[in-house]
PDB file of C-alpha atoms in Angstrom:
ATOM      1  CA  GLY A  26       3.761-125.010  90.729  1.00 54.00           C
ATOM      2  CA  LEU A  27       2.118-128.102  89.767  1.00 59.00           C
ATOM      3  CA  ALA A  28      -1.623-128.175  89.218  1.00 59.00           C
ATOM      4  CA  LEU A  29      -3.443-131.420  89.192  1.00 60.00           C
ATOM      5  CA  PHE A  30      -6.951-132.017  87.803  1.00 62.00           C
ATOM      6  CA  SER A  31      -9.298-134.975  88.136  1.00 65.00           C
ATOM      7  CA  ASN A  32     -12.644-135.972  86.540  1.00 68.00           C
ATOM      8  CA  GLY A  33     -15.619-134.898  88.656  1.00 68.00           C
ATOM      9  CA  GLY A  34     -17.733-138.098  88.374  1.00 74.00           C
ATOM     10  CA  ASP A  35     -21.363-138.323  87.219  1.00 85.00           C
ATOM     11  CA  ALA A  36     -23.581-135.286  86.658  1.00 89.00           C
ATOM     12  CA  GLU A  37     -27.245-134.684  85.814  1.00 93.00           C
ATOM     13  CA  HIS A  38     -28.498-131.786  83.672  1.00 95.00           C
ATOM     14  CA  PHE A  39     -31.932-130.398  83.543  1.00 96.00           C
ATOM     15  CA  GLY A  40     -32.855-127.163  81.814  1.00 98.00           C
ATOM     16  CA  LEU A  41     -35.144-125.062  79.750  1.00 98.00           C
ATOM     17  CA  GLU A  42     -34.293-122.604  76.827  1.00 98.00           C
ATOM     18  CA  VAL A  43     -36.888-120.147  75.544  1.00 98.00           C
ATOM     19  CA  GLN A  44     -36.483-117.741  72.591  1.00 98.00           C
ATOM     20  CA  LEU A  45     -39.143-115.278  71.347  1.00 98.00           C
ATOM     21  CA  LYS A  46     -39.014-113.115  68.307  1.00 97.00           C
ATOM     22  CA  TYR A  47     -41.154-110.364  67.638  1.00 97.00           C
ATOM     23  CA  ARG A  48     -41.620-107.625  65.091  1.00 97.00           C
ATOM     24  CA  PRO A  49     -43.633-104.695  66.843  1.00 95.00           C
ATOM     25  CA  ILE A  50     -43.507-102.544  63.814  1.00 96.00           C
ATOM     26  CA  ASP A  51     -42.101-102.629  60.339  1.00 95.00           C
ATOM     27  CA  LYS A  52     -38.294-102.868  60.116  1.00 96.00           C
ATOM     28  CA  VAL A  53     -37.969-103.435  63.929  1.00 97.00           C
ATOM     29  CA  ASP A  54     -37.205-106.888  65.276  1.00 97.00           C
ATOM     30  CA  VAL A  55     -36.966-107.657  69.040  1.00 98.00           C
ATOM     31  CA  GLU A  56     -35.664-111.016  70.282  1.00 98.00           C
ATOM     32  CA  VAL A  57     -35.688-112.347  73.947  1.00 98.00           C
ATOM     33  CA  MET A  58     -33.733-115.345  75.173  1.00 98.00           C
ATOM     34  CA  TYR A  59     -33.538-117.128  78.470  1.00 98.00           C
ATOM     35  CA  THR A  60     -31.711-120.241  79.582  1.00 98.00           C
ATOM     36  CA  TRP A  61     -32.170-122.141  82.994  1.00 98.00           C
ATOM     37  CA  LEU A  62     -29.791-124.990  83.642  1.00 98.00           C
ATOM     38  CA  ASP A  63     -29.633-127.134  86.817  1.00 97.00           C
ATOM     39  CA  ALA A  64     -26.416-129.078  86.432  1.00 96.00           C
ATOM     40  CA  ARG A  65     -25.309-131.088  89.500  1.00 94.00           C
ATOM     41  CA  PHE A  66     -22.869-133.820  90.557  1.00 91.00           C
ATOM     42  CA  SER A  67     -24.882-136.929  90.899  1.00 88.00           C
ATOM     43  CA  GLY A  68     -22.481-139.868  91.786  1.00 78.00           C
ATOM     44  CA  GLY A  69     -19.920-142.006  90.263  1.00 71.00           C
ATOM     45  CA  ASP A  70     -16.285-141.201  91.313  1.00 71.00           C
ATOM     46  CA  ILE A  71     -17.054-137.929  92.984  1.00 68.00           C
ATOM     47  CA  ILE A  72     -16.052-137.059  96.504  1.00 73.00           C
ATOM     48  CA  GLU A  73     -19.099-137.673  98.661  1.00 78.00           C
ATOM     49  CA  GLU A  74     -19.126-134.143 100.000  1.00 82.00           C
ATOM     50  CA  TYR A  75     -19.628-132.879  96.368  1.00 86.00           C
ATOM     51  CA  HIS A  76     -22.782-134.980  95.672  1.00 86.00           C
ATOM     52  CA  ASP A  77     -25.716-132.765  94.665  1.00 90.00           C
ATOM     53  CA  ASN A  78     -23.390-129.683  94.345  1.00 92.00           C
ATOM     54  CA  LEU A  79     -23.801-127.388  91.394  1.00 95.00           C
ATOM     55  CA  LEU A  80     -21.210-128.033  88.554  1.00 94.00           C
ATOM     56  CA  PRO A  81     -18.494-125.329  88.597  1.00 94.00           C
ATOM     57  CA  GLY A  82     -18.288-123.108  85.601  1.00 94.00           C
ATOM     58  CA  VAL A  83     -21.989-123.534  84.671  1.00 96.00           C
ATOM     59  CA  ALA A  84     -24.182-120.367  84.921  1.00 97.00           C
ATOM     60  CA  PRO A  85     -27.680-121.492  86.053  1.00 97.00           C
ATOM     61  CA  HIS A  86     -29.234-118.351  84.486  1.00 98.00           C
ATOM     62  CA  ARG A  87     -28.483-116.612  81.141  1.00 98.00           C
ATOM     63  CA  ALA A  88     -30.757-113.993  79.390  1.00 98.00           C
ATOM     64  CA  GLY A  89     -30.542-111.743  76.514  1.00 98.00           C
ATOM     65  CA  LEU A  90     -32.483-109.004  74.615  1.00 98.00           C
ATOM     66  CA  SER A  91     -31.775-107.920  71.169  1.00 98.00           C
ATOM     67  CA  ILE A  92     -33.325-105.052  69.221  1.00 98.00           C
ATOM     68  CA  GLY A  93     -32.588-104.425  65.480  1.00 97.00           C
ATOM     69  CA  TRP A  94     -33.770-101.720  63.155  1.00 97.00           C
ATOM     70  CA  ASN A  95     -33.387-101.973  59.522  1.00 95.00           C
ATOM     71  CA  PRO A  96     -34.117 -98.635  57.679  1.00 93.00           C
ATOM     72  CA  GLY A  97     -33.245 -99.158  54.043  1.00 91.00           C
ATOM     73  CA  ASP A  98     -29.643-100.105  53.517  1.00 93.00           C
ATOM     74  CA  HIS A  99     -28.624 -99.748  57.178  1.00 95.00           C
ATOM     75  CA  LEU A 100     -28.846-102.354  59.996  1.00 95.00           C
ATOM     76  CA  LEU A 101     -28.625-101.023  63.571  1.00 97.00           C
ATOM     77  CA  SER A 102     -28.846-103.337  66.393  1.00 98.00           C
ATOM     78  CA  ALA A 103     -28.143-103.414  70.200  1.00 98.00           C
ATOM     79  CA  ASP A 104     -28.310-106.203  72.694  1.00 98.00           C
ATOM     80  CA  VAL A 105     -28.008-106.920  76.478  1.00 98.00           C
ATOM     81  CA  GLU A 106     -26.549-110.259  77.716  1.00 98.00           C
ATOM     82  CA  TYR A 107     -26.932-111.313  81.306  1.00 98.00           C
ATOM     83  CA  VAL A 108     -24.902-114.268  82.765  1.00 98.00           C
ATOM     84  CA  GLY A 109     -25.849-115.330  86.362  1.00 98.00           C
ATOM     85  CA  GLU A 110     -23.370-116.081  89.113  1.00 98.00           C
ATOM     86  CA  TYR A 111     -21.766-119.540  89.166  1.00 97.00           C
ATOM     87  CA  TYR A 112     -19.331-121.503  91.298  1.00 96.00           C
ATOM     88  CA  ALA A 113     -15.629-121.800  90.394  1.00 95.00           C
ATOM     89  CA  ASP A 114     -14.972-124.825  92.394  1.00 92.00           C
ATOM     90  CA  SER A 115     -16.647-128.321  92.988  1.00 90.00           C
ATOM     91  CA  GLU A 116     -17.015-127.405  96.845  1.00 91.00           C
ATOM     92  CA  ASN A 117     -19.403-124.551  95.814  1.00 94.00           C
ATOM     93  CA  SER A 118     -17.384-122.177  98.038  1.00 94.00           C
ATOM     94  CA  VAL A 119     -15.926-119.769  95.474  1.00 95.00           C
ATOM     95  CA  LEU A 120     -18.595-117.706  93.544  1.00 96.00           C
ATOM     96  CA  ASN A 121     -18.107-115.892  90.239  1.00 97.00           C
ATOM     97  CA  ASP A 122     -20.291-112.812  90.196  1.00 97.00           C
ATOM     98  CA  SER A 123     -23.099-112.306  87.631  1.00 98.00           C
ATOM     99  CA  TYR A 124     -22.634-109.594  84.998  1.00 98.00           C
ATOM    100  CA  MET A 125     -24.587-107.875  82.286  1.00 98.00           C
ATOM    101  CA  LEU A 126     -23.030-106.577  78.907  1.00 98.00           C
ATOM    102  CA  LEU A 127     -24.378-104.091  76.441  1.00 98.00           C
ATOM    103  CA  ASN A 128     -23.288-104.225  72.819  1.00 98.00           C
ATOM    104  CA  ALA A 129     -24.242-102.299  69.546  1.00 98.00           C
ATOM    105  CA  ARG A 130     -23.646-102.687  65.829  1.00 97.00           C
ATOM    106  CA  TRP A 131     -24.051-100.904  62.562  1.00 97.00           C
ATOM    107  CA  LEU A 132     -23.832-102.435  59.189  1.00 96.00           C
ATOM    108  CA  PHE A 133     -24.382-100.861  55.609  1.00 94.00           C
ATOM    109  CA  GLN A 134     -25.771-103.250  53.141  1.00 88.00           C
ATOM    110  CA  GLY A 135     -25.998-100.995  49.998  1.00 80.00           C
ATOM    111  CA  LEU A 136     -22.703-101.630  48.228  1.00 86.00           C
ATOM    112  CA  GLU A 137     -23.711-104.322  45.623  1.00 86.00           C
ATOM    113  CA  PHE A 138     -21.670-105.050  42.478  1.00 86.00           C
ATOM    114  CA  ASP A 139     -22.609-107.817  40.035  1.00 86.00           C
ATOM    115  CA  ASN A 140     -22.288-111.054  41.982  1.00 88.00           C
ATOM    116  CA  TRP A 141     -20.698-109.630  45.283  1.00 90.00           C
ATOM    117  CA  ARG A 142     -21.522-107.395  48.003  1.00 89.00           C
ATOM    118  CA  LEU A 143     -19.225-105.210  50.279  1.00 92.00           C
ATOM    119  CA  GLN A 144     -20.598-104.316  53.713  1.00 93.00           C
ATOM    120  CA  PRO A 145     -18.915-101.969  56.091  1.00 96.00           C
ATOM    121  CA  PHE A 146     -19.736-102.394  59.678  1.00 97.00           C
ATOM    122  CA  VAL A 147     -18.668-100.923  63.148  1.00 98.00           C
ATOM    123  CA  SER A 148     -19.292-102.796  66.577  1.00 98.00           C
ATOM    124  CA  VAL A 149     -18.946-101.709  70.063  1.00 98.00           C
ATOM    125  CA  TYR A 150     -18.710-104.377  72.774  1.00 98.00           C
ATOM    126  CA  ASN A 151     -19.081-103.883  76.425  1.00 98.00           C
ATOM    127  CA  ILE A 152     -20.248-100.333  75.980  1.00 98.00           C
ATOM    128  CA  LEU A 153     -20.562 -99.609  79.759  1.00 98.00           C
ATOM    129  CA  ASP A 154     -16.973-101.107  80.262  1.00 98.00           C
ATOM    130  CA  THR A 155     -18.267-103.650  82.736  1.00 98.00           C
ATOM    131  CA  ARG A 156     -15.671-105.494  84.886  1.00 97.00           C
ATOM    132  CA  TYR A 157     -16.521-109.266  84.593  1.00 97.00           C
ATOM    133  CA  ASN A 158     -14.980-112.659  84.211  1.00 96.00           C
ATOM    134  CA  THR A 159     -15.418-114.455  80.967  1.00 93.00           C
ATOM    135  CA  SER A 160     -14.747-117.794  82.554  1.00 93.00           C
ATOM    136  CA  VAL A 161     -13.093-119.588  85.455  1.00 94.00           C
ATOM    137  CA  ALA A 162     -10.275-122.172  85.902  1.00 91.00           C
ATOM    138  CA  ILE A 163     -12.269-124.791  87.461  1.00 90.00           C
ATOM    139  CA  ASN A 164     -10.851-126.042  90.965  1.00 87.00           C
ATOM    140  CA  ASN A 165      -7.467-124.001  90.514  1.00 87.00           C
ATOM    141  CA  ASN A 166      -5.100-125.262  93.231  1.00 80.00           C
ATOM    142  CA  PHE A 167      -3.633-121.801  93.574  1.00 84.00           C
ATOM    143  CA  GLY A 168      -6.903-119.745  93.954  1.00 84.00           C
ATOM    144  CA  ARG A 169      -6.428-118.159  90.383  1.00 90.00           C
ATOM    145  CA  TYR A 170      -9.983-119.050  89.312  1.00 93.00           C
ATOM    146  CA  PHE A 171     -10.959-115.974  87.470  1.00 94.00           C
ATOM    147  CA  GLU A 172     -10.285-115.046  83.796  1.00 95.00           C
ATOM    148  CA  PRO A 173     -11.288-111.377  83.214  1.00 95.00           C
ATOM    149  CA  GLY A 174     -13.372-110.474  80.242  1.00 96.00           C
ATOM    150  CA  SER A 175     -12.488-107.667  77.783  1.00 96.00           C
ATOM    151  CA  GLY A 176     -13.196-104.079  78.458  1.00 97.00           C
ATOM    152  CA  ARG A 177     -14.939-101.808  76.118  1.00 98.00           C
ATOM    153  CA  SER A 178     -13.852-102.486  72.488  1.00 97.00           C
ATOM    154  CA  VAL A 179     -14.639-101.128  69.060  1.00 98.00           C
ATOM    155  CA  GLN A 180     -14.326-103.079  65.887  1.00 97.00           C
ATOM    156  CA  ALA A 181     -14.684-101.945  62.327  1.00 97.00           C
ATOM    157  CA  GLY A 182     -14.344-103.661  59.065  1.00 96.00           C
ATOM    158  CA  LEU A 183     -15.509-104.844  55.791  1.00 94.00           C
ATOM    159  CA  SER A 184     -17.480-107.937  54.980  1.00 90.00           C
ATOM    160  CA  LEU A 185     -17.101-109.303  51.482  1.00 90.00           C
ATOM    161  CA  GLN A 186     -19.779-111.718  50.187  1.00 87.00           C
ATOM    162  CA  PHE A 187     -19.548-113.439  46.738  1.00 89.00           C
TER     163      PHE A 187
END
């Protein structure tokens, strides 16, 4: 069927981002991130009932924690990403659930040749195989708002630097 979209009018955004990096012991790095964003319709060409509603597709809360360990030529890291719930429509009636993802990586940095470096790596994303929506189709006329995220996946490869 036919899907029509229109601009939502004016919006106001207020927020805060915080990032802390810490090295508790040699070769171990910890990073913590948090974002708060209050994004709302504020006027213009919007429908009056949407005034002061939260903007759809915008998560008010995001957080992350990353831990890295670098013993010699190896780099091991893990991170957790949290995305808070948010609306999928301008009426603020359809809610996308919050989710948390756990990821891990290994990288070998020890293969150096003259002016270039070869680095094998392995990454595992969404280790816990969490069901979540990566994004939403805002104000979808047919109720098909949600775009599912990827399940657990493994990637392996080589990085070439020269």
